[in-house]
Short mmCIF file of C-alpha atoms and ligand atoms in Angstrom, two decimals:
data_model
loop_
_atom_site.label_atom_id
_atom_site.label_comp_id
_atom_site.label_asym_id
_atom_site.label_seq_id
_atom_site.Cartn_x
_atom_site.Cartn_y
_atom_site.Cartn_z
CA UNK A 494 0.51 -0.12 0.03
CA UNK A 495 1.21 3.39 -0.62
CA UNK A 496 2.10 5.55 1.46
CA UNK A 497 2.34 9.57 1.29
CA UNK A 498 3.96 10.67 3.37
CA UNK A 499 7.37 9.10 5.60
CA UNK A 500 5.74 7.16 8.10
CA UNK A 501 9.62 5.98 9.81
CA UNK A 502 10.74 9.02 11.45
CA UNK A 503 12.80 7.05 14.01
CA UNK A 504 14.65 5.34 10.52
CA UNK A 505 18.07 4.50 10.83
CA UNK A 506 19.92 6.45 7.95
CA UNK A 507 20.71 3.96 5.66
CA UNK A 508 24.80 4.02 4.13
CA UNK A 509 25.32 5.29 0.06
CA UNK A 510 27.83 3.97 -2.16
CA UNK A 511 31.00 5.66 -2.71
CA UNK A 512 30.40 6.68 -5.81
CA UNK A 513 27.08 8.35 -4.86
CA UNK A 514 28.54 10.22 -1.68
CA UNK A 515 31.08 11.09 -4.00
CA UNK A 516 28.68 13.41 -6.19
CA UNK A 517 26.57 14.03 -3.98
CA UNK A 518 29.50 15.68 -2.11
CA UNK A 519 30.80 17.76 -5.51
CA UNK A 520 26.69 18.53 -5.34
CA UNK A 521 27.02 19.88 -1.69
CA UNK A 522 29.96 22.17 -2.97
CA UNK A 523 28.65 23.60 -5.80
CA UNK A 524 26.40 25.64 -3.46
CA UNK A 525 28.21 29.18 -0.90
CA UNK A 526 28.84 27.97 2.71
CA UNK A 527 25.86 28.16 4.80
CA UNK A 528 23.47 27.56 1.65
CA UNK A 529 24.52 23.66 1.26
CA UNK A 530 20.43 22.44 2.14
CA UNK A 531 19.71 23.72 -1.95
CA UNK A 532 21.76 20.45 -2.34
CA UNK A 533 18.38 18.57 -1.41
CA UNK A 534 16.93 18.02 -4.76
CA UNK A 535 19.73 16.89 -6.40
CA UNK A 536 20.31 14.46 -3.54
CA UNK A 537 17.11 12.91 -3.56
CA UNK A 538 17.79 12.02 -7.33
CA UNK A 539 20.85 10.48 -6.55
CA UNK A 540 19.51 8.60 -3.76
CA UNK A 541 16.54 7.70 -5.94
CA UNK A 542 19.25 6.36 -8.61
CA UNK A 543 21.40 4.63 -6.48
CA UNK A 544 17.97 2.73 -4.41
CA UNK A 545 14.93 3.11 -7.37
CA UNK A 546 13.25 4.63 -4.13
CA UNK A 547 13.86 7.02 -1.86
CA UNK A 548 13.35 5.35 1.82
CA UNK A 549 13.33 7.47 5.60
CA UNK A 550 16.45 6.25 6.24
CA UNK A 551 17.41 7.59 3.18
CA UNK A 552 16.18 10.80 3.92
CA UNK A 553 17.69 11.34 7.44
CA UNK A 554 21.18 9.79 6.05
CA UNK A 555 21.06 12.97 3.75
CA UNK A 556 19.68 15.36 6.36
CA UNK A 557 22.78 14.21 8.17
CA UNK A 558 24.67 14.42 5.22
CA UNK A 559 23.49 18.48 4.74
CA UNK A 560 23.72 18.81 8.86
CA UNK A 561 19.94 19.78 8.76
CA UNK A 562 16.08 18.61 10.10
CA UNK A 563 15.02 15.72 8.78
CA UNK A 564 11.50 17.16 8.44
CA UNK A 565 13.69 19.50 5.89
CA UNK A 566 14.22 16.88 3.45
CA UNK A 567 10.64 14.90 4.21
CA UNK A 568 9.15 18.37 3.50
CA UNK A 569 10.96 18.62 -0.47
CA UNK A 570 11.02 15.29 -1.22
CA UNK A 571 6.60 15.12 -0.55
CA UNK A 572 5.88 17.47 -2.69
CA UNK A 573 7.40 16.37 -5.36
CA UNK A 574 5.48 13.83 -7.28
CA UNK A 575 9.01 12.23 -9.14
CA UNK A 576 10.34 10.84 -6.30
CA UNK A 577 8.78 7.73 -5.19
CA UNK A 578 8.52 7.07 -1.62
CA UNK A 579 7.90 3.66 -1.52
CA UNK A 580 9.35 0.25 -3.84
CA UNK A 581 8.51 0.92 -7.27
CA UNK A 582 8.14 -2.05 -9.99
CA UNK A 583 10.18 -1.52 -12.76
CA UNK A 584 8.17 0.85 -15.46
CA UNK A 585 6.61 3.23 -13.24
CA UNK A 586 4.20 4.73 -15.30
CA UNK A 587 3.44 8.28 -14.12
CA UNK A 588 0.38 9.54 -15.53
CA UNK A 589 -0.28 13.50 -15.85
CA UNK A 590 -4.08 13.82 -14.69
CA UNK A 591 -4.40 18.20 -14.54
CA UNK A 592 -6.88 20.44 -16.48
CA UNK A 593 -5.77 19.48 -19.73
CA UNK A 594 -5.01 15.91 -20.44
CA UNK A 595 -8.32 15.81 -17.98
CA UNK A 596 -10.17 17.34 -20.85
CA UNK A 597 -9.28 14.89 -23.18
CA UNK A 598 -9.72 11.35 -21.27
CA UNK A 599 -6.71 11.07 -18.35
CA UNK A 600 -9.20 9.88 -16.50
CA UNK A 601 -10.63 6.95 -18.60
CA UNK A 602 -6.97 6.28 -19.48
CA UNK A 603 -6.12 5.45 -15.98
CA UNK A 604 -8.73 3.86 -15.50
CA UNK A 605 -7.87 1.73 -18.74
CA UNK A 606 -4.57 1.45 -17.67
CA UNK A 607 -5.89 -0.33 -13.71
CA UNK A 608 -7.77 -2.47 -15.78
CA UNK A 609 -4.83 -3.77 -18.21
CA UNK A 610 -2.61 -4.25 -15.21
CA UNK A 611 -5.15 -5.77 -12.43
CA UNK A 612 -3.60 -2.42 -9.99
CA UNK A 613 -4.17 1.02 -8.51
CA UNK A 614 -2.82 3.91 -8.46
CA UNK A 615 0.37 3.84 -6.16
CA UNK A 616 0.26 0.04 -6.66
CA UNK A 617 2.80 -2.21 -8.50
CA UNK A 618 1.73 -5.37 -10.13
CA UNK A 619 2.46 -8.65 -9.26
CA UNK A 620 5.46 -9.52 -11.18
CA UNK A 621 7.23 -6.05 -10.12
CA UNK A 622 7.14 -4.81 -13.48
CA UNK A 623 4.70 -2.08 -13.68
CA UNK A 624 3.95 0.22 -10.83
CA UNK A 625 1.17 3.56 -11.31
CA UNK A 626 1.02 7.05 -10.27
CA UNK A 627 -0.61 10.28 -10.77
CA UNK A 628 1.42 13.45 -11.80
CA UNK A 629 0.41 17.14 -11.80
CA UNK A 630 1.73 19.08 -15.69
CA UNK A 631 4.59 17.00 -17.39
CA UNK A 632 4.67 20.26 -19.44
CA UNK A 633 3.35 17.90 -22.71
CA UNK A 634 -0.22 19.68 -22.33
CA UNK A 635 -0.80 20.33 -26.36
CA UNK A 636 -0.44 16.09 -26.86
CA UNK A 637 -2.02 15.41 -24.63
CA UNK A 638 -3.07 12.72 -22.29
CA UNK A 639 0.24 11.92 -21.78
CA UNK A 640 2.56 9.70 -19.46
CA UNK A 641 5.98 9.64 -18.47
CA UNK A 642 8.29 6.96 -18.00
CA UNK A 643 11.80 6.88 -17.50
CA UNK A 644 11.85 10.02 -18.45
CA UNK A 645 10.61 9.54 -21.90
CA UNK A 646 7.25 10.59 -22.61
CA UNK A 647 4.33 8.91 -24.25
CA UNK A 648 2.06 11.19 -26.23
CA UNK A 649 -1.34 11.24 -27.03
CA UNK A 650 -2.35 8.47 -25.85
CA UNK A 651 -4.91 5.76 -26.96
CA UNK A 652 -5.94 2.71 -25.36
CA UNK A 653 -4.43 0.88 -28.37
CA UNK A 654 -1.18 2.22 -27.78
CA UNK A 655 -1.60 2.11 -24.37
CA UNK A 656 -1.38 -1.37 -25.51
CA UNK A 657 1.72 -1.66 -27.53
CA UNK A 658 3.79 0.79 -24.80
CA UNK A 659 2.70 -1.91 -22.27
CA UNK A 660 4.01 -5.09 -24.46
CA UNK A 661 7.28 -3.52 -25.74
CA UNK A 662 8.15 -2.86 -22.00
CA UNK A 663 7.01 -6.05 -20.92
CA UNK A 664 9.65 -7.53 -24.20
CA UNK A 665 11.93 -5.13 -23.25
CA UNK A 666 12.38 -6.42 -19.06
CA UNK A 667 12.83 -10.12 -20.76
CA UNK A 668 16.03 -8.94 -22.14
S1 FES B 715 -2.02 18.82 -18.13
FE1 FES B 715 -0.68 17.17 -18.81
S2 FES B 715 0.94 17.80 -19.25
FE2 FES B 715 -0.13 19.13 -18.58
#
């Protein structure tokens, strides 16, 4: 079950790989002294690149590294939909549900994907291949309805296009 907010605030901070730590330190160094916490967003991206999601323990570690309160990291991570606060499947389908997409059928699109994958928004398929999320405007309103997966946009979606997309993702997961 998806949680929208970090639950276990006292979860122990986890360690990151040497490569991630090196990149975090590089990013932190880009900011003036006293303004290091401006690196939070970049650090959360690095966390997600390494772990696939952003756990409470990871956020607690980011707070430790930046010497700030954990709540400051939670606030950022829970504000942006691109951060996954729970483990996700190989393909995270992020369907835009904002006005322009909604006007041309994003609700139907979401319902269709739910039916096809036998999951609800926020859930992951049993085989771990797909997670379905809804997000706010991704800046491709002229190509609505649309979704993003692995930073790739799938635009002007129809049921047929969704079927093709899912088949291609299943095929790709075999290699
Ligand atoms: S409203 Fe969906 S991309 Fe802008």
